[in-house]
PDB file of C-alpha atoms and ligand atoms in Angstrom:
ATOM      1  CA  UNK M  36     103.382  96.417 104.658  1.00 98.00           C
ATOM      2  CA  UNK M  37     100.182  96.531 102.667  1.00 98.00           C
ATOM      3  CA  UNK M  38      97.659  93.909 102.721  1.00 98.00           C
ATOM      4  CA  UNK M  39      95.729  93.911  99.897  1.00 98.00           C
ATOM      5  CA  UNK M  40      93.032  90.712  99.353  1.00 98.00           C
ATOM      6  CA  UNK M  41      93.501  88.593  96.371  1.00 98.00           C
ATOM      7  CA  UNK M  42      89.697  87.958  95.296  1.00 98.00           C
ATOM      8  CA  UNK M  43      86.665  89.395  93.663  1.00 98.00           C
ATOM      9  CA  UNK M  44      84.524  87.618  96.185  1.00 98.00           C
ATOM     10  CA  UNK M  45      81.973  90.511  97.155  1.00 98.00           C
ATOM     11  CA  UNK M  46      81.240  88.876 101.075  1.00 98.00           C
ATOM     12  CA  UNK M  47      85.370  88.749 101.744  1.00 98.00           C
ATOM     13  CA  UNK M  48      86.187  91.931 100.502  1.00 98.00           C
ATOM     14  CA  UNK M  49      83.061  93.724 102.814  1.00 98.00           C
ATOM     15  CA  UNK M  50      84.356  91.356 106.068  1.00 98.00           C
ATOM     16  CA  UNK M  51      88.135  92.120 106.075  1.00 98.00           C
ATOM     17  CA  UNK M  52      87.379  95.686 105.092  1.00 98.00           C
ATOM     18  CA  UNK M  53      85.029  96.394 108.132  1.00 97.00           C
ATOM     19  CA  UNK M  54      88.348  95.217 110.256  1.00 98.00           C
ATOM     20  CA  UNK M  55      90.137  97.737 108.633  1.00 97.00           C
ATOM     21  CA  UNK M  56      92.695  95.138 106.917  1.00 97.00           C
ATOM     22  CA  UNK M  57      92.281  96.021 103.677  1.00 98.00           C
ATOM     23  CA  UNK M  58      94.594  98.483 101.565  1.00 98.00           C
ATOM     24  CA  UNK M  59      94.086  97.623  98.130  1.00 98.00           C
ATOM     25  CA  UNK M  60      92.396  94.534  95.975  1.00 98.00           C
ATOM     26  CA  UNK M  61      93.817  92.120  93.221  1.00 98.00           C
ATOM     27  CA  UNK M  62      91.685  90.971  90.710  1.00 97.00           C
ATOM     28  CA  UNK M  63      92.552  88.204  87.783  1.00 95.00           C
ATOM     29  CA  UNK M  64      90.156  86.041  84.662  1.00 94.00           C
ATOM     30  CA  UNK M  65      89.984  83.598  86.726  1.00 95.00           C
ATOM     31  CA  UNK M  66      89.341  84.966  90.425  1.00 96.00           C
ATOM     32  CA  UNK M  67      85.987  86.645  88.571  1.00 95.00           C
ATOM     33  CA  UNK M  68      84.914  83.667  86.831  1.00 94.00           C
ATOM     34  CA  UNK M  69      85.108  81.589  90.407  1.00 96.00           C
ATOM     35  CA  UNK M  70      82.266  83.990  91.411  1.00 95.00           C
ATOM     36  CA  UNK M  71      80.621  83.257  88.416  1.00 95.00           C
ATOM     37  CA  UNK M  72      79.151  86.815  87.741  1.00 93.00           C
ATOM     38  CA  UNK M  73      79.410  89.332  84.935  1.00 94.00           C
ATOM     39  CA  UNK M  74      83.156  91.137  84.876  1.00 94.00           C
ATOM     40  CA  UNK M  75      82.363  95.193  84.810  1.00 95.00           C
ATOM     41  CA  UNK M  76      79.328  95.065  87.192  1.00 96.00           C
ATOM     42  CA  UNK M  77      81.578  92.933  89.639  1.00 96.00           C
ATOM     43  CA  UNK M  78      84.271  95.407  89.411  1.00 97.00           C
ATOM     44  CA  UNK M  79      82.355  98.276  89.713  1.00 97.00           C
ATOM     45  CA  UNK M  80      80.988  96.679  93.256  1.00 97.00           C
ATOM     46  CA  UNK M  81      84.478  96.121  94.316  1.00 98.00           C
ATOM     47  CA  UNK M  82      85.207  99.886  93.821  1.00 98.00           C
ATOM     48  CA  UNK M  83      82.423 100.840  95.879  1.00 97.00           C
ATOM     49  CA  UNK M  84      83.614  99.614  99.173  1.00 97.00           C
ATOM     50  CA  UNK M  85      87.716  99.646  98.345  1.00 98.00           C
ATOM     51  CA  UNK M  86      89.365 103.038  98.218  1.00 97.00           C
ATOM     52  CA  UNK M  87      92.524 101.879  97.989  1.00 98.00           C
ATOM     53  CA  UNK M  88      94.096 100.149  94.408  1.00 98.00           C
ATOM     54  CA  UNK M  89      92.086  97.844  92.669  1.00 98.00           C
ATOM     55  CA  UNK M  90      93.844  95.845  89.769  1.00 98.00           C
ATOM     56  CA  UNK M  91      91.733  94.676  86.810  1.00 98.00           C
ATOM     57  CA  UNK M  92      93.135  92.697  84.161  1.00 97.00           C
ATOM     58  CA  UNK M  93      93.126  93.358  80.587  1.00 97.00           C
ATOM     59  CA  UNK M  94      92.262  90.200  78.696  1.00 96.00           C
ATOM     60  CA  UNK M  95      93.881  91.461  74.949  1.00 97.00           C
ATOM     61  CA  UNK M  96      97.279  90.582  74.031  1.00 96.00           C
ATOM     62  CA  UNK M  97      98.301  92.723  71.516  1.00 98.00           C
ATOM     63  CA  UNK M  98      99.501  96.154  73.006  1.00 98.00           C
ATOM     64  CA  UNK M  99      96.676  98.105  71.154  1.00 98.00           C
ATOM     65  CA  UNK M 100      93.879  95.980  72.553  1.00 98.00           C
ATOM     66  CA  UNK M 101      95.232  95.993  75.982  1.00 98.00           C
ATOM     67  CA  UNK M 102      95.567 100.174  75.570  1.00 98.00           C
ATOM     68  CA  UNK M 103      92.277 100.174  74.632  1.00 98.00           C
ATOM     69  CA  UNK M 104      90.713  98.314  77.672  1.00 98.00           C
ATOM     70  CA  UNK M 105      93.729 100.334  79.880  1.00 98.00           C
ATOM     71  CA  UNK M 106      91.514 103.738  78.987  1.00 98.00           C
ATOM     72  CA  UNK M 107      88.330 102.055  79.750  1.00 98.00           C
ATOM     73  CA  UNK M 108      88.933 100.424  82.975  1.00 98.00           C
ATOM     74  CA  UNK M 109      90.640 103.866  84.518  1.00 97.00           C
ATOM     75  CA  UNK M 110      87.755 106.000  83.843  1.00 97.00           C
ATOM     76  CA  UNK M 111      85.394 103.513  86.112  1.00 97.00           C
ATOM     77  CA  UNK M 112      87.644 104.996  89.561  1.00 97.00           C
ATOM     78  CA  UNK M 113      90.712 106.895  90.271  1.00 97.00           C
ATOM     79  CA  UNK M 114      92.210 104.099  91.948  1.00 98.00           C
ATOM     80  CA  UNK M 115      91.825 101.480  89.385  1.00 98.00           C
ATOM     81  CA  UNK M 116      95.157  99.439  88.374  1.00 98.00           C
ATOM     82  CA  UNK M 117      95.463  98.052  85.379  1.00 98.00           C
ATOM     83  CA  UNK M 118      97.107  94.488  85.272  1.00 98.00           C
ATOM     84  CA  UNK M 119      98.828  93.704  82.691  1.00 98.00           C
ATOM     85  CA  UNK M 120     100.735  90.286  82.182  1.00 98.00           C
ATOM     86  CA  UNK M 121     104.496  90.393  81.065  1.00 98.00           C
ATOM     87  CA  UNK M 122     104.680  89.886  77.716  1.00 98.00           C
ATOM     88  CA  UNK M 123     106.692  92.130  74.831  1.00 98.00           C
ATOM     89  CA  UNK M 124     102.901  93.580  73.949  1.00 98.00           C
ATOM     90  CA  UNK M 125     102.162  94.149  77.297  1.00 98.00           C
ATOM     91  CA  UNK M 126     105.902  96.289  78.052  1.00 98.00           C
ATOM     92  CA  UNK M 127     105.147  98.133  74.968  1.00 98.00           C
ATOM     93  CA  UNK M 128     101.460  99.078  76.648  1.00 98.00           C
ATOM     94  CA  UNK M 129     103.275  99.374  79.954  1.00 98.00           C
ATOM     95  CA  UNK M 130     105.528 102.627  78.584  1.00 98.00           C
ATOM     96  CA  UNK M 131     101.956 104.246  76.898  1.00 98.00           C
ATOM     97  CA  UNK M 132     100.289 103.510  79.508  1.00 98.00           C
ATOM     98  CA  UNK M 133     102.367 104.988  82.196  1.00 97.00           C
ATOM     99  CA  UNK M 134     103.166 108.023  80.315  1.00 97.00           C
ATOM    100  CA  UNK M 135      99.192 108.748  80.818  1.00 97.00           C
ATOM    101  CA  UNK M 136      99.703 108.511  84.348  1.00 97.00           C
ATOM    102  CA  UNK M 137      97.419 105.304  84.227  1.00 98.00           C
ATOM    103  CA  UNK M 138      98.769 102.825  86.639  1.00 98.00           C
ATOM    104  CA  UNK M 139      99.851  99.200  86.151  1.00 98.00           C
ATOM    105  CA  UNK M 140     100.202  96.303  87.530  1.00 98.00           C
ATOM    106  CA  UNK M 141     102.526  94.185  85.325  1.00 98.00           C
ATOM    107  CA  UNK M 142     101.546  90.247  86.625  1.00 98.00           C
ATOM    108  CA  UNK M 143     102.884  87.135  86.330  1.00 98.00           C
ATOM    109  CA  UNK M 144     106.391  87.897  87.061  1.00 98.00           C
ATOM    110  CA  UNK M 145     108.174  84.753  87.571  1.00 98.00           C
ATOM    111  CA  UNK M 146     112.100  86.475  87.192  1.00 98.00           C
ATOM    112  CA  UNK M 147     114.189  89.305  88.615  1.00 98.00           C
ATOM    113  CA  UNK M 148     114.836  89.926  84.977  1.00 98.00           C
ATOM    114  CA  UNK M 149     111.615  90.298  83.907  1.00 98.00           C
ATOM    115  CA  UNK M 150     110.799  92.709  87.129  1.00 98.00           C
ATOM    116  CA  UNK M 151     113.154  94.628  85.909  1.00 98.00           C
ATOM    117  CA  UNK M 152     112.287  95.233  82.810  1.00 98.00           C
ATOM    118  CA  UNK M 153     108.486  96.022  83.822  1.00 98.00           C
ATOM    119  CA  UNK M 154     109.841  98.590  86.712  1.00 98.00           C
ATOM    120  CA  UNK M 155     112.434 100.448  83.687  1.00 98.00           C
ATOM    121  CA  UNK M 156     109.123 100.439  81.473  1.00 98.00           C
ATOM    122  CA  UNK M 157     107.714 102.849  84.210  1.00 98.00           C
ATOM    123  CA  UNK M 158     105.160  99.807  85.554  1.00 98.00           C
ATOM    124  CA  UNK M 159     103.590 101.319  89.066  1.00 98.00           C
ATOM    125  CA  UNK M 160     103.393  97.635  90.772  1.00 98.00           C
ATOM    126  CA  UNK M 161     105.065  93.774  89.665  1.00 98.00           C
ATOM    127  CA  UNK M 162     103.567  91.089  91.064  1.00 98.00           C
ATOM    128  CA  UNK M 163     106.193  87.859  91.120  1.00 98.00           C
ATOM    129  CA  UNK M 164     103.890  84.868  91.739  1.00 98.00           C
ATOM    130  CA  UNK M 165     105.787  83.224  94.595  1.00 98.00           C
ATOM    131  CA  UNK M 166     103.406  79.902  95.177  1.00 98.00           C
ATOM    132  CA  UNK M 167     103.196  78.973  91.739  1.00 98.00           C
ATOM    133  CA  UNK M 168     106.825  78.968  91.661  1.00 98.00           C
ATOM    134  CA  UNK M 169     107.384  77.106  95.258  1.00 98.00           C
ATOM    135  CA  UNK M 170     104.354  74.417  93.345  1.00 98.00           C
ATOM    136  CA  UNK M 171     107.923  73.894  90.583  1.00 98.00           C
ATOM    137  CA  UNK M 172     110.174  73.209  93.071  1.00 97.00           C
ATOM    138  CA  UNK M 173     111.874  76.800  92.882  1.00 97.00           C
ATOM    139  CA  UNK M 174     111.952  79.039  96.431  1.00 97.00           C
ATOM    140  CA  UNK M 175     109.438  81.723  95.355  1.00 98.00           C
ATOM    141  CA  UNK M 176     110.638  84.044  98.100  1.00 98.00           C
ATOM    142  CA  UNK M 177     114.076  84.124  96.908  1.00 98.00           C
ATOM    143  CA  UNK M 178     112.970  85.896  93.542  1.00 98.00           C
ATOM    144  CA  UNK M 179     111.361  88.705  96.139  1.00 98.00           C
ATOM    145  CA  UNK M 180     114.475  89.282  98.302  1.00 98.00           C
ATOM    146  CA  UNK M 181     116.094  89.696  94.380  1.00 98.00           C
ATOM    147  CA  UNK M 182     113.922  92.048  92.995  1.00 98.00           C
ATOM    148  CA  UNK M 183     113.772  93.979  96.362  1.00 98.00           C
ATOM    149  CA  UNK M 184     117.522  94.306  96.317  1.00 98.00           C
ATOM    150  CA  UNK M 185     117.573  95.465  92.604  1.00 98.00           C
ATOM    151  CA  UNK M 186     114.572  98.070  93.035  1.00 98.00           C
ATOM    152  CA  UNK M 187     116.578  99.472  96.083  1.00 98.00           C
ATOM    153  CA  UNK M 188     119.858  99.861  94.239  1.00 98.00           C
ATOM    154  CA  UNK M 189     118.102 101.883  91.503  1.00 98.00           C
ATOM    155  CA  UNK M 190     115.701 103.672  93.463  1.00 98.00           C
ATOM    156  CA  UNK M 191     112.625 102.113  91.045  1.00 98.00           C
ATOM    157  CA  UNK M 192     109.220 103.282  92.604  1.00 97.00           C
ATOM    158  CA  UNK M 193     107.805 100.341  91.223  1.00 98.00           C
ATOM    159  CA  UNK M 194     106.236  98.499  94.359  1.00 98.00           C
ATOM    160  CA  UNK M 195     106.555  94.958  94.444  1.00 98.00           C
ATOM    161  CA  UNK M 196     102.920  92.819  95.384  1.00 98.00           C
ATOM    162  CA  UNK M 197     103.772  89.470  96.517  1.00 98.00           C
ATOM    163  CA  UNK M 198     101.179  87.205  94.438  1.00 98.00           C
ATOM    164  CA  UNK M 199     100.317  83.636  94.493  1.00 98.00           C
ATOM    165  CA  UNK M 200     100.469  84.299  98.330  1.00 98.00           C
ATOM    166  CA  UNK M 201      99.194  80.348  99.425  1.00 98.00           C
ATOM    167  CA  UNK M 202     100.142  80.437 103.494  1.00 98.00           C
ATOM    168  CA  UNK M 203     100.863  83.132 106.154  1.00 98.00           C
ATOM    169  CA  UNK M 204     104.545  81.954 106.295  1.00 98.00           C
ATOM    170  CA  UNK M 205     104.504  83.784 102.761  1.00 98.00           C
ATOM    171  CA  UNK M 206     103.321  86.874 103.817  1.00 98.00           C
ATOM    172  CA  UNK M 207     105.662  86.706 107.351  1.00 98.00           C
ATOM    173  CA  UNK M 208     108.643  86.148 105.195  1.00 98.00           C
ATOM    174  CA  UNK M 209     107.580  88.542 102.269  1.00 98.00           C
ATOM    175  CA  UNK M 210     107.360  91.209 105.138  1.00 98.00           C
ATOM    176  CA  UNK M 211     110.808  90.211 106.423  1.00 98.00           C
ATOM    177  CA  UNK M 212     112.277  91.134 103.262  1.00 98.00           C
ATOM    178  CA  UNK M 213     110.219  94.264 102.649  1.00 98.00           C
ATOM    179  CA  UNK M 214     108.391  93.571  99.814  1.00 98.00           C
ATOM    180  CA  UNK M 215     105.617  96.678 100.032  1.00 98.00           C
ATOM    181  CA  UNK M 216     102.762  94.557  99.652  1.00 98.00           C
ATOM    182  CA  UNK M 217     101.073  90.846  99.769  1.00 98.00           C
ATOM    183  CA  UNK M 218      98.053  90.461  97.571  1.00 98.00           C
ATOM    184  CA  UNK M 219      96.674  88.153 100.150  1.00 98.00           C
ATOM    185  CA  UNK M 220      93.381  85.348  99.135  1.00 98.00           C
ATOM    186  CA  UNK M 221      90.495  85.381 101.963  1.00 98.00           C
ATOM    187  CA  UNK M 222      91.858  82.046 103.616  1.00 98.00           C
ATOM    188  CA  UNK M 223      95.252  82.960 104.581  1.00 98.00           C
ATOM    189  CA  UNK M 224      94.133  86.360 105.757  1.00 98.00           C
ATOM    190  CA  UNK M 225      91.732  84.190 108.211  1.00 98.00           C
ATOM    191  CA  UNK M 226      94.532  81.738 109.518  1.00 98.00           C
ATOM    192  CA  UNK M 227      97.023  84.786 109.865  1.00 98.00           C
ATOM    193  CA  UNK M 228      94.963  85.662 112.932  1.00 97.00           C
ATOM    194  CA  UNK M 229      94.982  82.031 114.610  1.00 95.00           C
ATOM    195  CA  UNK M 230      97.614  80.898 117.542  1.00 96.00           C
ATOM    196  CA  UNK M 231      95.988  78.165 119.518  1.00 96.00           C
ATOM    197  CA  UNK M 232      97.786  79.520 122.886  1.00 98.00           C
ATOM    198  CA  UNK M 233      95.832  82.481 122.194  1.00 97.00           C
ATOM    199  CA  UNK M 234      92.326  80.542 122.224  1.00 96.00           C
ATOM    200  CA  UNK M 235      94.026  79.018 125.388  1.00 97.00           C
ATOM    201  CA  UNK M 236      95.240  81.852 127.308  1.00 98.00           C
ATOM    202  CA  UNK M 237      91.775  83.621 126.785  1.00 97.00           C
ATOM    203  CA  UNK M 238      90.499  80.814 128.252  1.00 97.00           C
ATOM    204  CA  UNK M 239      92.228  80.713 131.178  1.00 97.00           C
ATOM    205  CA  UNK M 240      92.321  84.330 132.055  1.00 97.00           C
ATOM    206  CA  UNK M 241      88.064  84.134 131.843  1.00 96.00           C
ATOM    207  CA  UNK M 242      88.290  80.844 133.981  1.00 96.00           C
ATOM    208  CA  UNK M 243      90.620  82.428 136.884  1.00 96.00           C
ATOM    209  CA  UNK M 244      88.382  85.962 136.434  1.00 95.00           C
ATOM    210  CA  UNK M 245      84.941  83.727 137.001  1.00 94.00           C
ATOM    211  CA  UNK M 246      86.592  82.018 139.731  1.00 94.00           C
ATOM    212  CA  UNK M 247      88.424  85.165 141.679  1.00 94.00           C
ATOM    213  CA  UNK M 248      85.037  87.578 141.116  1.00 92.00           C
ATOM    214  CA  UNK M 249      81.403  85.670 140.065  1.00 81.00           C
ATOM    215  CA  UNK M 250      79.417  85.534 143.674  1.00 70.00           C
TER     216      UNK M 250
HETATM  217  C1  E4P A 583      97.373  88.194  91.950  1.00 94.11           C
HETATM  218  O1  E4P A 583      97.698  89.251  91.484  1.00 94.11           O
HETATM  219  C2  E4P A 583      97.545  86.917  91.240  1.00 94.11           C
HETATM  220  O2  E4P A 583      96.758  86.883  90.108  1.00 94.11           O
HETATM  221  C3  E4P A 583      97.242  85.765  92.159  1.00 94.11           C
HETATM  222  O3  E4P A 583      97.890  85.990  93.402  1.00 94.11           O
HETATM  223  C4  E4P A 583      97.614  84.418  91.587  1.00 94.11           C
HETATM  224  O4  E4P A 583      97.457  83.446  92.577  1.00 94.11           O
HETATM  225  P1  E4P A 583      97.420  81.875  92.250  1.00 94.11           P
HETATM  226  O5  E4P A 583      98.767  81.454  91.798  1.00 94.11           O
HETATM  227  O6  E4P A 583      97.024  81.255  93.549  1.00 94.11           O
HETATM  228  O7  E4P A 583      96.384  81.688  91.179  1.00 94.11           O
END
């Protein structure tokens, strides 16, 4: 499974890239405007350090506009993504787009339905938002075992990014199904690592070593 980091924080992406955890970055409006500095120039920091995807968001909503900032974004890097929410503009920029070979990232999928219309309109990447939909009362992870089962039957290429990833019992389960990716936010990355018997057991073993060997 891929771990990409769901952020545009600068400090996070450098920490969990020097442990080698990082495969790709998600970006959205309002993940830049938490680190309250200017869009491109972030962006263009985040594709120094990551050579894996990076998703930027287009902002227009009519197909033309979002085209238009498609062909701008993908000549900053190779591996740029361009995210693109589901709408019927955004499909219609989807099929263009992908016909250019520039790759997208069709976001805020919140049905199988809707997955599969972005993967038949030749999307590269869907990202169902599985937290917002838990926050409704729905089981987010149940629309990724759905999709996962429909993109198998068809043999879609489209790779499916769980988003809206809010605890490490997300990504465990998400990775159970075998969703290719979790666009993971700096926090849950951090507690994925903690087990308090770990803390414990290191503990121990450096008590009984001091014990056995210090003269
Ligand atoms: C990533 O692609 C999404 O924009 C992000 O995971 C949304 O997360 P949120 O629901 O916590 O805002």
């Amino acid at each position: 499974m891929k771990f990409f980091l769901d952020t545009a924080n600068l400090d996070k992406i450098v920490y969990f890239t020097s442990l080698g955890l990082v495969d790709g970055v998600t970006t959205n409006p309002s993940l830049i405007a938490k680190e309250g500095k200017e869009f491109l120039p972030t962006i263009k920091e985040i594709l120094k350090i990551v050579n894996g995807p990076v998703s930027v968001e287009a902002i227009g909503s009519s197909s033309i506009e979002m085209i238009k900032e498609a062909r701008e974004f993908s000549k900053l890097a190779k591996n740029v993504v361009v995210k693109i929410p589901f709408t019927k503009e955004g499909i219609k920029a989807t099929q263009i787009l992908s016909k250019e070979n520039i790759k997208v990232n069709m976001t805020l999928i919140f049905s199988a339905s809707q997955a599969l219309i972005a993967a038949k309109s030749g999307a590269s990447y869907v990202s169902p938002f599985i937290g917002r939909l838990d926050d409704i009362s729905f089981e987010g992870i149940e629309l990724i075992e759905q999709i996962k089962t429909i993109f198998d039957n068809y043999n879609f290429k489209t790779e499916i990014i769980v988003a809206s990833v809010r605890s490490p019992k997300h990504v465990v389960e998400a990775a159970e199904i075998g969703a290719d990716i979790a666009t993971i936010p700096p926090e849950v990355l951090e507690l994925m690592f903690g087990h308090p018997l770990t803390d414990v057991g290191i503990k121990k073993f450096m008590k009984d070593w001091a014990n056995a060997f210090s003269t």
